[in-house]
């Protein structure tokens, strides 16, 4: 009788262990299946209306469907009228993922500490950012404070905001400033001898030393610039990275990882989509250092003007 009871108890234990094992398998398989698709009902991507795709419904749908297919969740594209609107939408969580300028990202991060840059674009020339530079006529050797220097407009990051920040910080003497209104006008002023030099920008390529004057303004209008007196670089800013792709910190890490994988493969697997989604850069993406955008933080106050919607270099 005792033996029978012992057998029954052992059998009961095995049954309990069996049910426990089944429960563990079911629980672990459920955990394996649980991912961002269970918690994110829709991914909203914010694009400023200056993005070329926002004016073409076909291109916009190509972007939306490509992300939806890659992530296996619904995706919406939210068009925003300015970078100021993008900052507000991203900081408030109304969009989860956005393409920023360097300055709008710095402003959003300063506003809420709720976003993180997970990829930044690489240009076709291999550059991952740019430097603001002051160039002057090679034959003019006078202090910067005595130079007559042209700049395009107050909306230009490289042509005004970065140099102005350096002047306020005392790392660059203030020259006699002449407003041209546009880059083309500034070049005309230089060619006619009305100014001694001008503020410009040059691409920054990792591993390359110095700055190549043939790449002023990214190589734009070089024949016109080279047709006049030679230039030399008088001052250069620190590197400013290109505007990042950033996510709201509320998004699950595995969704951010999936977004990164999709972007990393876009240049090789979907070059046509890359041309639509990243028209200004064709070299793929890199993962930025969290501190890459520290040089832009001093420019955040310039975003207080809601009419300033260009935020260009």
PDB file of C-alpha atoms in Angstrom:
ATOM      1  CA  UNK A   1       0.000   0.000   0.000  1.00  0.00           C
ATOM      2  CA  UNK A   2       2.852   2.322   0.906  1.00  0.00           C
ATOM      3  CA  UNK A   3       4.545   1.491  -2.384  1.00  0.00           C
ATOM      4  CA  UNK A   4       1.367   2.318  -4.328  1.00  0.00           C
ATOM      5  CA  UNK A   5       1.045   5.693  -2.608  1.00  0.00           C
ATOM      6  CA  UNK A   6       4.685   6.465  -3.373  1.00  0.00           C
ATOM      7  CA  UNK A   7       4.171   5.631  -7.052  1.00  0.00           C
ATOM      8  CA  UNK A   8       1.102   7.861  -7.158  1.00  0.00           C
ATOM      9  CA  UNK A   9       3.041  10.730  -5.574  1.00  0.00           C
ATOM     10  CA  UNK A  10       5.901  10.298  -8.055  1.00  0.00           C
ATOM     11  CA  UNK A  11       3.476  10.200 -10.959  1.00  0.00           C
ATOM     12  CA  UNK A  12       1.841  13.366  -9.652  1.00  0.00           C
ATOM     13  CA  UNK A  13       5.209  15.068  -9.455  1.00  0.00           C
ATOM     14  CA  UNK A  14       5.985  14.099 -13.035  1.00  0.00           C
ATOM     15  CA  UNK A  15       2.635  15.456 -14.151  1.00  0.00           C
ATOM     16  CA  UNK A  16       3.324  18.709 -12.311  1.00  0.00           C
ATOM     17  CA  UNK A  17       6.773  18.914 -13.831  1.00  0.00           C
ATOM     18  CA  UNK A  18       5.310  18.159 -17.228  1.00  0.00           C
ATOM     19  CA  UNK A  19       2.770  20.948 -16.959  1.00  0.00           C
ATOM     20  CA  UNK A  20       5.489  23.279 -15.677  1.00  0.00           C
ATOM     21  CA  UNK A  21       7.681  22.412 -18.639  1.00  0.00           C
ATOM     22  CA  UNK A  22       4.804  22.980 -21.038  1.00  0.00           C
ATOM     23  CA  UNK A  23       4.056  26.336 -19.388  1.00  0.00           C
ATOM     24  CA  UNK A  24       7.723  27.375 -19.646  1.00  0.00           C
ATOM     25  CA  UNK A  25       7.840  26.439 -23.329  1.00  0.00           C
ATOM     26  CA  UNK A  26       4.648  28.353 -23.998  1.00  0.00           C
ATOM     27  CA  UNK A  27       5.866  31.341 -22.016  1.00  0.00           C
ATOM     28  CA  UNK A  28       9.271  31.366 -23.679  1.00  0.00           C
ATOM     29  CA  UNK A  29       7.763  31.045 -27.140  1.00  0.00           C
ATOM     30  CA  UNK A  30       5.414  33.894 -26.312  1.00  0.00           C
ATOM     31  CA  UNK A  31       8.358  35.982 -25.153  1.00  0.00           C
ATOM     32  CA  UNK A  32      10.223  35.177 -28.346  1.00  0.00           C
ATOM     33  CA  UNK A  33       7.306  36.382 -30.393  1.00  0.00           C
ATOM     34  CA  UNK A  34       6.886  39.585 -28.372  1.00  0.00           C
ATOM     35  CA  UNK A  35       8.550  42.452 -30.177  1.00  0.00           C
ATOM     36  CA  UNK A  36       7.831  46.005 -31.325  1.00  0.00           C
ATOM     37  CA  UNK A  37       5.001  44.737 -33.542  1.00  0.00           C
ATOM     38  CA  UNK A  38       3.062  43.934 -30.390  1.00  0.00           C
ATOM     39  CA  UNK A  39       3.498  47.377 -28.848  1.00  0.00           C
ATOM     40  CA  UNK A  40       3.754  49.857 -31.749  1.00  0.00           C
ATOM     41  CA  UNK A  41       0.438  50.267 -33.547  1.00  0.00           C
ATOM     42  CA  UNK A  42       1.816  52.686 -36.160  1.00  0.00           C
ATOM     43  CA  UNK A  43       5.146  54.379 -36.844  1.00  0.00           C
ATOM     44  CA  UNK A  44       4.793  58.052 -37.741  1.00  0.00           C
ATOM     45  CA  UNK A  45       7.689  59.511 -39.746  1.00  0.00           C
ATOM     46  CA  UNK A  46       8.121  63.275 -39.773  1.00  0.00           C
ATOM     47  CA  UNK A  47       9.348  65.027 -42.919  1.00  0.00           C
ATOM     48  CA  UNK A  48       9.674  68.767 -43.423  1.00  0.00           C
ATOM     49  CA  UNK A  49       7.837  69.980 -46.533  1.00  0.00           C
ATOM     50  CA  UNK A  50      11.130  71.130 -48.083  1.00  0.00           C
ATOM     51  CA  UNK A  51      11.969  67.428 -48.556  1.00  0.00           C
ATOM     52  CA  UNK A  52      11.553  66.772 -52.279  1.00  0.00           C
ATOM     53  CA  UNK A  53       9.358  63.713 -51.759  1.00  0.00           C
ATOM     54  CA  UNK A  54       6.639  65.644 -49.934  1.00  0.00           C
ATOM     55  CA  UNK A  55       5.472  67.317 -53.144  1.00  0.00           C
ATOM     56  CA  UNK A  56       5.093  64.036 -55.042  1.00  0.00           C
ATOM     57  CA  UNK A  57       2.403  61.623 -53.779  1.00  0.00           C
ATOM     58  CA  UNK A  58       3.956  58.738 -55.723  1.00  0.00           C
ATOM     59  CA  UNK A  59       7.368  59.219 -54.058  1.00  0.00           C
ATOM     60  CA  UNK A  60       5.781  59.681 -50.667  1.00  0.00           C
ATOM     61  CA  UNK A  61       3.827  56.453 -51.029  1.00  0.00           C
ATOM     62  CA  UNK A  62       6.984  54.632 -52.173  1.00  0.00           C
ATOM     63  CA  UNK A  63       8.714  55.699 -48.941  1.00  0.00           C
ATOM     64  CA  UNK A  64       5.727  54.807 -46.766  1.00  0.00           C
ATOM     65  CA  UNK A  65       5.184  51.363 -48.283  1.00  0.00           C
ATOM     66  CA  UNK A  66       8.912  50.506 -48.215  1.00  0.00           C
ATOM     67  CA  UNK A  67       9.127  51.228 -44.487  1.00  0.00           C
ATOM     68  CA  UNK A  68       5.839  49.442 -43.780  1.00  0.00           C
ATOM     69  CA  UNK A  69       6.983  46.323 -45.646  1.00  0.00           C
ATOM     70  CA  UNK A  70      10.417  46.320 -44.028  1.00  0.00           C
ATOM     71  CA  UNK A  71       9.095  46.803 -40.491  1.00  0.00           C
ATOM     72  CA  UNK A  72       5.833  44.830 -40.865  1.00  0.00           C
ATOM     73  CA  UNK A  73       3.823  47.555 -39.106  1.00  0.00           C
ATOM     74  CA  UNK A  74       1.639  50.389 -40.413  1.00  0.00           C
ATOM     75  CA  UNK A  75       3.557  53.567 -41.281  1.00  0.00           C
ATOM     76  CA  UNK A  76       2.324  57.133 -41.722  1.00  0.00           C
ATOM     77  CA  UNK A  77       4.275  60.039 -43.239  1.00  0.00           C
ATOM     78  CA  UNK A  78       3.592  63.314 -41.427  1.00  0.00           C
ATOM     79  CA  UNK A  79       4.402  66.431 -43.479  1.00  0.00           C
ATOM     80  CA  UNK A  80       5.428  69.441 -41.423  1.00  0.00           C
ATOM     81  CA  UNK A  81       5.653  73.024 -42.630  1.00  0.00           C
ATOM     82  CA  UNK A  82       8.980  73.934 -41.012  1.00  0.00           C
ATOM     83  CA  UNK A  83      11.775  72.609 -38.842  1.00  0.00           C
ATOM     84  CA  UNK A  84      10.196  74.465 -35.926  1.00  0.00           C
ATOM     85  CA  UNK A  85       7.052  72.370 -36.474  1.00  0.00           C
ATOM     86  CA  UNK A  86       9.165  69.208 -36.720  1.00  0.00           C
ATOM     87  CA  UNK A  87      10.853  70.017 -33.417  1.00  0.00           C
ATOM     88  CA  UNK A  88       7.480  70.421 -31.720  1.00  0.00           C
ATOM     89  CA  UNK A  89       6.052  67.245 -33.260  1.00  0.00           C
ATOM     90  CA  UNK A  90       9.062  65.128 -32.328  1.00  0.00           C
ATOM     91  CA  UNK A  91       9.487  66.536 -28.822  1.00  0.00           C
ATOM     92  CA  UNK A  92       5.801  65.924 -28.089  1.00  0.00           C
ATOM     93  CA  UNK A  93       5.940  62.373 -29.461  1.00  0.00           C
ATOM     94  CA  UNK A  94       3.460  63.037 -32.275  1.00  0.00           C
ATOM     95  CA  UNK A  95       6.080  61.579 -34.611  1.00  0.00           C
ATOM     96  CA  UNK A  96       8.367  58.765 -33.561  1.00  0.00           C
ATOM     97  CA  UNK A  97      11.018  59.072 -36.251  1.00  0.00           C
ATOM     98  CA  UNK A  98      12.205  62.148 -38.125  1.00  0.00           C
ATOM     99  CA  UNK A  99      14.875  63.397 -40.495  1.00  0.00           C
ATOM    100  CA  UNK A 100      16.425  66.452 -38.869  1.00  0.00           C
ATOM    101  CA  UNK A 101      18.897  69.116 -39.790  1.00  0.00           C
ATOM    102  CA  UNK A 102      21.817  69.215 -37.360  1.00  0.00           C
ATOM    103  CA  UNK A 103      20.402  72.337 -35.768  1.00  0.00           C
ATOM    104  CA  UNK A 104      16.806  71.136 -35.459  1.00  0.00           C
ATOM    105  CA  UNK A 105      18.033  67.911 -33.841  1.00  0.00           C
ATOM    106  CA  UNK A 106      20.099  69.868 -31.324  1.00  0.00           C
ATOM    107  CA  UNK A 107      17.064  72.027 -30.574  1.00  0.00           C
ATOM    108  CA  UNK A 108      14.798  69.008 -30.077  1.00  0.00           C
ATOM    109  CA  UNK A 109      17.309  67.283 -27.827  1.00  0.00           C
ATOM    110  CA  UNK A 110      17.722  70.465 -25.795  1.00  0.00           C
ATOM    111  CA  UNK A 111      13.950  70.888 -25.514  1.00  0.00           C
ATOM    112  CA  UNK A 112      13.114  67.469 -24.118  1.00  0.00           C
ATOM    113  CA  UNK A 113      16.137  65.113 -23.955  1.00  0.00           C
ATOM    114  CA  UNK A 114      13.690  62.631 -25.476  1.00  0.00           C
ATOM    115  CA  UNK A 115      15.289  61.928 -28.870  1.00  0.00           C
ATOM    116  CA  UNK A 116      18.394  60.127 -30.019  1.00  0.00           C
ATOM    117  CA  UNK A 117      20.262  60.150 -33.301  1.00  0.00           C
ATOM    118  CA  UNK A 118      20.746  56.600 -34.538  1.00  0.00           C
ATOM    119  CA  UNK A 119      22.015  57.200 -38.090  1.00  0.00           C
ATOM    120  CA  UNK A 120      23.496  60.123 -40.001  1.00  0.00           C
ATOM    121  CA  UNK A 121      23.942  60.294 -43.777  1.00  0.00           C
ATOM    122  CA  UNK A 122      27.139  60.066 -45.770  1.00  0.00           C
ATOM    123  CA  UNK A 123      27.492  62.169 -48.915  1.00  0.00           C
ATOM    124  CA  UNK A 124      28.592  60.712 -52.236  1.00  0.00           C
ATOM    125  CA  UNK A 125      32.057  62.239 -51.695  1.00  0.00           C
ATOM    126  CA  UNK A 126      32.456  60.355 -48.410  1.00  0.00           C
ATOM    127  CA  UNK A 127      31.882  63.374 -46.188  1.00  0.00           C
ATOM    128  CA  UNK A 128      29.866  62.977 -43.001  1.00  0.00           C
ATOM    129  CA  UNK A 129      29.660  66.653 -42.150  1.00  0.00           C
ATOM    130  CA  UNK A 130      31.008  70.081 -43.004  1.00  0.00           C
ATOM    131  CA  UNK A 131      33.044  72.964 -41.640  1.00  0.00           C
ATOM    132  CA  UNK A 132      32.286  76.627 -41.838  1.00  0.00           C
ATOM    133  CA  UNK A 133      35.302  78.540 -43.188  1.00  0.00           C
ATOM    134  CA  UNK A 134      36.386  82.106 -43.728  1.00  0.00           C
ATOM    135  CA  UNK A 135      38.301  82.467 -46.978  1.00  0.00           C
ATOM    136  CA  UNK A 136      40.138  85.611 -48.043  1.00  0.00           C
ATOM    137  CA  UNK A 137      42.013  86.866 -51.058  1.00  0.00           C
ATOM    138  CA  UNK A 138      45.436  85.242 -50.937  1.00  0.00           C
ATOM    139  CA  UNK A 139      47.245  88.525 -51.559  1.00  0.00           C
ATOM    140  CA  UNK A 140      45.494  90.390 -48.722  1.00  0.00           C
ATOM    141  CA  UNK A 141      47.465  90.038 -45.480  1.00  0.00           C
ATOM    142  CA  UNK A 142      45.689  92.160 -42.907  1.00  0.00           C
ATOM    143  CA  UNK A 143      44.063  91.214 -39.572  1.00  0.00           C
ATOM    144  CA  UNK A 144      40.640  89.587 -39.744  1.00  0.00           C
ATOM    145  CA  UNK A 145      39.134  92.588 -37.956  1.00  0.00           C
ATOM    146  CA  UNK A 146      40.141  94.756 -40.914  1.00  0.00           C
ATOM    147  CA  UNK A 147      38.830  92.430 -43.627  1.00  0.00           C
ATOM    148  CA  UNK A 148      35.646  93.206 -45.534  1.00  0.00           C
ATOM    149  CA  UNK A 149      33.855  89.843 -45.465  1.00  0.00           C
ATOM    150  CA  UNK A 150      30.716  88.802 -47.335  1.00  0.00           C
ATOM    151  CA  UNK A 151      28.040  86.419 -46.087  1.00  0.00           C
ATOM    152  CA  UNK A 152      24.861  85.166 -47.723  1.00  0.00           C
ATOM    153  CA  UNK A 153      22.111  85.700 -45.119  1.00  0.00           C
ATOM    154  CA  UNK A 154      21.299  85.291 -41.453  1.00  0.00           C
ATOM    155  CA  UNK A 155      19.449  82.028 -42.210  1.00  0.00           C
ATOM    156  CA  UNK A 156      22.653  80.308 -43.331  1.00  0.00           C
ATOM    157  CA  UNK A 157      24.253  78.032 -40.744  1.00  0.00           C
ATOM    158  CA  UNK A 158      27.733  78.003 -42.277  1.00  0.00           C
ATOM    159  CA  UNK A 159      27.595  81.519 -43.713  1.00  0.00           C
ATOM    160  CA  UNK A 160      26.347  83.309 -40.630  1.00  0.00           C
ATOM    161  CA  UNK A 161      25.244  81.294 -37.582  1.00  0.00           C
ATOM    162  CA  UNK A 162      28.466  79.373 -36.949  1.00  0.00           C
ATOM    163  CA  UNK A 163      30.810  82.331 -37.616  1.00  0.00           C
ATOM    164  CA  UNK A 164      28.573  84.591 -35.523  1.00  0.00           C
ATOM    165  CA  UNK A 165      28.776  82.099 -32.651  1.00  0.00           C
ATOM    166  CA  UNK A 166      32.589  82.056 -32.960  1.00  0.00           C
ATOM    167  CA  UNK A 167      32.683  85.866 -32.937  1.00  0.00           C
ATOM    168  CA  UNK A 168      30.531  86.005 -29.806  1.00  0.00           C
ATOM    169  CA  UNK A 169      32.730  83.365 -28.144  1.00  0.00           C
ATOM    170  CA  UNK A 170      35.864  85.374 -28.950  1.00  0.00           C
ATOM    171  CA  UNK A 171      37.478  82.673 -31.098  1.00  0.00           C
ATOM    172  CA  UNK A 172      37.122  84.791 -34.257  1.00  0.00           C
ATOM    173  CA  UNK A 173      37.614  88.533 -34.593  1.00  0.00           C
ATOM    174  CA  UNK A 174      34.679  90.378 -36.099  1.00  0.00           C
ATOM    175  CA  UNK A 175      35.419  91.613 -39.626  1.00  0.00           C
ATOM    176  CA  UNK A 176      33.556  94.298 -41.535  1.00  0.00           C
ATOM    177  CA  UNK A 177      30.501  92.266 -42.610  1.00  0.00           C
ATOM    178  CA  UNK A 178      28.726  92.705 -45.948  1.00  0.00           C
ATOM    179  CA  UNK A 179      25.388  90.957 -46.536  1.00  0.00           C
ATOM    180  CA  UNK A 180      25.084  89.517 -50.033  1.00  0.00           C
ATOM    181  CA  UNK A 181      21.649  87.920 -49.752  1.00  0.00           C
ATOM    182  CA  UNK A 182      22.733  84.720 -51.512  1.00  0.00           C
ATOM    183  CA  UNK A 183      25.856  82.675 -52.173  1.00  0.00           C
ATOM    184  CA  UNK A 184      25.869  83.734 -55.829  1.00  0.00           C
ATOM    185  CA  UNK A 185      25.742  87.398 -54.838  1.00  0.00           C
ATOM    186  CA  UNK A 186      28.608  86.921 -52.384  1.00  0.00           C
ATOM    187  CA  UNK A 187      30.749  85.367 -55.131  1.00  0.00           C
ATOM    188  CA  UNK A 188      29.896  88.299 -57.420  1.00  0.00           C
ATOM    189  CA  UNK A 189      30.942  90.765 -54.708  1.00  0.00           C
ATOM    190  CA  UNK A 190      34.261  88.958 -54.382  1.00  0.00           C
ATOM    191  CA  UNK A 191      34.881  88.843 -58.131  1.00  0.00           C
ATOM    192  CA  UNK A 192      34.260  92.572 -58.503  1.00  0.00           C
ATOM    193  CA  UNK A 193      36.587  93.391 -55.596  1.00  0.00           C
ATOM    194  CA  UNK A 194      33.928  94.745 -53.218  1.00  0.00           C
ATOM    195  CA  UNK A 195      34.934  92.322 -50.447  1.00  0.00           C
ATOM    196  CA  UNK A 196      38.204  90.732 -49.348  1.00  0.00           C
ATOM    197  CA  UNK A 197      36.696  87.327 -48.620  1.00  0.00           C
ATOM    198  CA  UNK A 198      33.576  85.494 -47.549  1.00  0.00           C
ATOM    199  CA  UNK A 199      32.178  82.803 -45.291  1.00  0.00           C
ATOM    200  CA  UNK A 200      31.604  79.426 -46.942  1.00  0.00           C
ATOM    201  CA  UNK A 201      31.564  75.729 -46.106  1.00  0.00           C
ATOM    202  CA  UNK A 202      33.627  72.718 -47.102  1.00  0.00           C
ATOM    203  CA  UNK A 203      32.750  69.008 -46.753  1.00  0.00           C
ATOM    204  CA  UNK A 204      34.470  67.138 -43.920  1.00  0.00           C
ATOM    205  CA  UNK A 205      35.653  63.662 -44.912  1.00  0.00           C
ATOM    206  CA  UNK A 206      36.830  61.353 -42.094  1.00  0.00           C
ATOM    207  CA  UNK A 207      40.570  60.737 -42.256  1.00  0.00           C
ATOM    208  CA  UNK A 208      41.348  63.618 -44.574  1.00  0.00           C
ATOM    209  CA  UNK A 209      43.615  66.369 -43.281  1.00  0.00           C
ATOM    210  CA  UNK A 210      42.890  70.020 -43.957  1.00  0.00           C
ATOM    211  CA  UNK A 211      40.263  71.538 -46.203  1.00  0.00           C
ATOM    212  CA  UNK A 212      40.197  71.515 -49.984  1.00  0.00           C
ATOM    213  CA  UNK A 213      39.410  74.951 -51.436  1.00  0.00           C
ATOM    214  CA  UNK A 214      38.202  73.296 -54.631  1.00  0.00           C
ATOM    215  CA  UNK A 215      35.302  71.946 -52.594  1.00  0.00           C
ATOM    216  CA  UNK A 216      33.983  75.276 -51.336  1.00  0.00           C
ATOM    217  CA  UNK A 217      30.197  75.079 -51.129  1.00  0.00           C
ATOM    218  CA  UNK A 218      30.545  71.380 -51.918  1.00  0.00           C
ATOM    219  CA  UNK A 219      32.169  72.180 -55.275  1.00  0.00           C
ATOM    220  CA  UNK A 220      29.302  74.383 -56.406  1.00  0.00           C
ATOM    221  CA  UNK A 221      30.217  77.111 -58.944  1.00  0.00           C
ATOM    222  CA  UNK A 222      33.926  76.317 -58.747  1.00  0.00           C
ATOM    223  CA  UNK A 223      34.666  77.586 -62.244  1.00  0.00           C
ATOM    224  CA  UNK A 224      33.363  81.025 -61.271  1.00  0.00           C
ATOM    225  CA  UNK A 225      35.285  81.095 -57.992  1.00  0.00           C
ATOM    226  CA  UNK A 226      38.511  79.963 -59.634  1.00  0.00           C
ATOM    227  CA  UNK A 227      38.219  82.571 -62.361  1.00  0.00           C
ATOM    228  CA  UNK A 228      39.165  85.310 -59.910  1.00  0.00           C
ATOM    229  CA  UNK A 229      41.949  85.898 -57.352  1.00  0.00           C
ATOM    230  CA  UNK A 230      43.180  82.832 -55.407  1.00  0.00           C
ATOM    231  CA  UNK A 231      41.806  82.254 -51.920  1.00  0.00           C
ATOM    232  CA  UNK A 232      43.251  81.001 -48.658  1.00  0.00           C
ATOM    233  CA  UNK A 233      41.497  79.718 -45.537  1.00  0.00           C
ATOM    234  CA  UNK A 234      41.772  82.187 -42.674  1.00  0.00           C
ATOM    235  CA  UNK A 235      39.540  80.387 -40.164  1.00  0.00           C
ATOM    236  CA  UNK A 236      37.742  77.058 -39.881  1.00  0.00           C
ATOM    237  CA  UNK A 237      35.071  75.876 -37.456  1.00  0.00           C
ATOM    238  CA  UNK A 238      34.863  72.500 -35.816  1.00  0.00           C
ATOM    239  CA  UNK A 239      33.133  69.714 -37.725  1.00  0.00           C
ATOM    240  CA  UNK A 240      29.341  69.925 -37.964  1.00  0.00           C
ATOM    241  CA  UNK A 241      27.771  66.537 -38.817  1.00  0.00           C
ATOM    242  CA  UNK A 242      25.020  66.286 -41.397  1.00  0.00           C
ATOM    243  CA  UNK A 243      21.499  66.243 -40.004  1.00  0.00           C
ATOM    244  CA  UNK A 244      20.622  62.890 -38.427  1.00  0.00           C
ATOM    245  CA  UNK A 245      17.827  60.396 -38.539  1.00  0.00           C
ATOM    246  CA  UNK A 246      16.496  60.440 -34.979  1.00  0.00           C
ATOM    247  CA  UNK A 247      13.893  58.569 -32.972  1.00  0.00           C
ATOM    248  CA  UNK A 248      11.824  59.404 -29.926  1.00  0.00           C
ATOM    249  CA  UNK A 249      13.173  57.536 -26.922  1.00  0.00           C
ATOM    250  CA  UNK A 250       9.763  55.973 -26.341  1.00  0.00           C
ATOM    251  CA  UNK A 251      10.251  53.700 -29.367  1.00  0.00           C
ATOM    252  CA  UNK A 252      11.358  50.139 -28.507  1.00  0.00           C
ATOM    253  CA  UNK A 253      15.040  49.365 -29.029  1.00  0.00           C
ATOM    254  CA  UNK A 254      14.278  46.491 -31.392  1.00  0.00           C
ATOM    255  CA  UNK A 255      12.280  48.832 -33.642  1.00  0.00           C
ATOM    256  CA  UNK A 256      15.202  51.273 -33.730  1.00  0.00           C
ATOM    257  CA  UNK A 257      17.516  48.361 -34.559  1.00  0.00           C
ATOM    258  CA  UNK A 258      15.197  47.323 -37.403  1.00  0.00           C
ATOM    259  CA  UNK A 259      15.144  50.886 -38.726  1.00  0.00           C
ATOM    260  CA  UNK A 260      18.945  50.966 -38.654  1.00  0.00           C
ATOM    261  CA  UNK A 261      19.225  47.688 -40.555  1.00  0.00           C
ATOM    262  CA  UNK A 262      16.779  48.936 -43.165  1.00  0.00           C
ATOM    263  CA  UNK A 263      18.652  52.221 -43.663  1.00  0.00           C
ATOM    264  CA  UNK A 264      22.043  50.480 -43.772  1.00  0.00           C
ATOM    265  CA  UNK A 265      20.904  48.233 -46.599  1.00  0.00           C
ATOM    266  CA  UNK A 266      19.000  50.842 -48.557  1.00  0.00           C
ATOM    267  CA  UNK A 267      21.905  52.066 -50.729  1.00  0.00           C
ATOM    268  CA  UNK A 268      22.617  48.553 -52.056  1.00  0.00           C
ATOM    269  CA  UNK A 269      19.209  46.883 -51.926  1.00  0.00           C
ATOM    270  CA  UNK A 270      17.019  49.824 -52.974  1.00  0.00           C
ATOM    271  CA  UNK A 271      19.136  52.555 -54.617  1.00  0.00           C
ATOM    272  CA  UNK A 272      16.057  54.042 -56.271  1.00  0.00           C
ATOM    273  CA  UNK A 273      14.434  54.476 -52.880  1.00  0.00           C
ATOM    274  CA  UNK A 274      17.663  55.969 -51.548  1.00  0.00           C
ATOM    275  CA  UNK A 275      17.523  58.620 -54.274  1.00  0.00           C
ATOM    276  CA  UNK A 276      13.997  59.533 -53.185  1.00  0.00           C
ATOM    277  CA  UNK A 277      14.441  59.310 -49.436  1.00  0.00           C
ATOM    278  CA  UNK A 278      17.922  60.837 -49.155  1.00  0.00           C
ATOM    279  CA  UNK A 279      18.277  62.997 -52.291  1.00  0.00           C
ATOM    280  CA  UNK A 280      21.099  65.169 -50.967  1.00  0.00           C
ATOM    281  CA  UNK A 281      23.324  62.269 -49.864  1.00  0.00           C
ATOM    282  CA  UNK A 282      24.118  59.069 -51.703  1.00  0.00           C
ATOM    283  CA  UNK A 283      26.794  57.415 -49.596  1.00  0.00           C
ATOM    284  CA  UNK A 284      24.681  55.477 -47.117  1.00  0.00           C
ATOM    285  CA  UNK A 285      24.680  55.959 -43.360  1.00  0.00           C
ATOM    286  CA  UNK A 286      26.909  55.808 -40.301  1.00  0.00           C
ATOM    287  CA  UNK A 287      26.056  55.480 -36.629  1.00  0.00           C
ATOM    288  CA  UNK A 288      26.777  58.837 -34.989  1.00  0.00           C
ATOM    289  CA  UNK A 289      28.478  59.323 -31.664  1.00  0.00           C
ATOM    290  CA  UNK A 290      26.037  60.774 -29.091  1.00  0.00           C
ATOM    291  CA  UNK A 291      28.313  63.808 -28.772  1.00  0.00           C
ATOM    292  CA  UNK A 292      28.635  64.463 -32.522  1.00  0.00           C
ATOM    293  CA  UNK A 293      26.117  67.284 -32.359  1.00  0.00           C
ATOM    294  CA  UNK A 294      27.608  69.129 -29.379  1.00  0.00           C
ATOM    295  CA  UNK A 295      29.110  71.778 -31.691  1.00  0.00           C
ATOM    296  CA  UNK A 296      25.621  72.742 -32.806  1.00  0.00           C
ATOM    297  CA  UNK A 297      24.103  73.267 -29.386  1.00  0.00           C
ATOM    298  CA  UNK A 298      25.166  76.908 -29.268  1.00  0.00           C
ATOM    299  CA  UNK A 299      23.044  77.573 -32.343  1.00  0.00           C
ATOM    300  CA  UNK A 300      19.807  76.363 -30.766  1.00  0.00           C
ATOM    301  CA  UNK A 301      18.738  79.856 -29.711  1.00  0.00           C
ATOM    302  CA  UNK A 302      18.644  80.863 -33.391  1.00  0.00           C
ATOM    303  CA  UNK A 303      15.623  78.597 -33.826  1.00  0.00           C
ATOM    304  CA  UNK A 304      13.456  80.866 -31.680  1.00  0.00           C
ATOM    305  CA  UNK A 305      12.389  82.734 -34.826  1.00  0.00           C
ATOM    306  CA  UNK A 306       9.451  80.699 -36.227  1.00  0.00           C
ATOM    307  CA  UNK A 307       9.882  82.344 -39.629  1.00  0.00           C
ATOM    308  CA  UNK A 308      13.350  80.836 -40.028  1.00  0.00           C
ATOM    309  CA  UNK A 309      12.453  77.628 -41.834  1.00  0.00           C
ATOM    310  CA  UNK A 310      15.473  77.088 -44.067  1.00  0.00           C
ATOM    311  CA  UNK A 311      18.115  75.888 -41.574  1.00  0.00           C
ATOM    312  CA  UNK A 312      20.543  75.234 -44.376  1.00  0.00           C
ATOM    313  CA  UNK A 313      24.332  75.183 -44.332  1.00  0.00           C
TER     314      UNK A 313
END
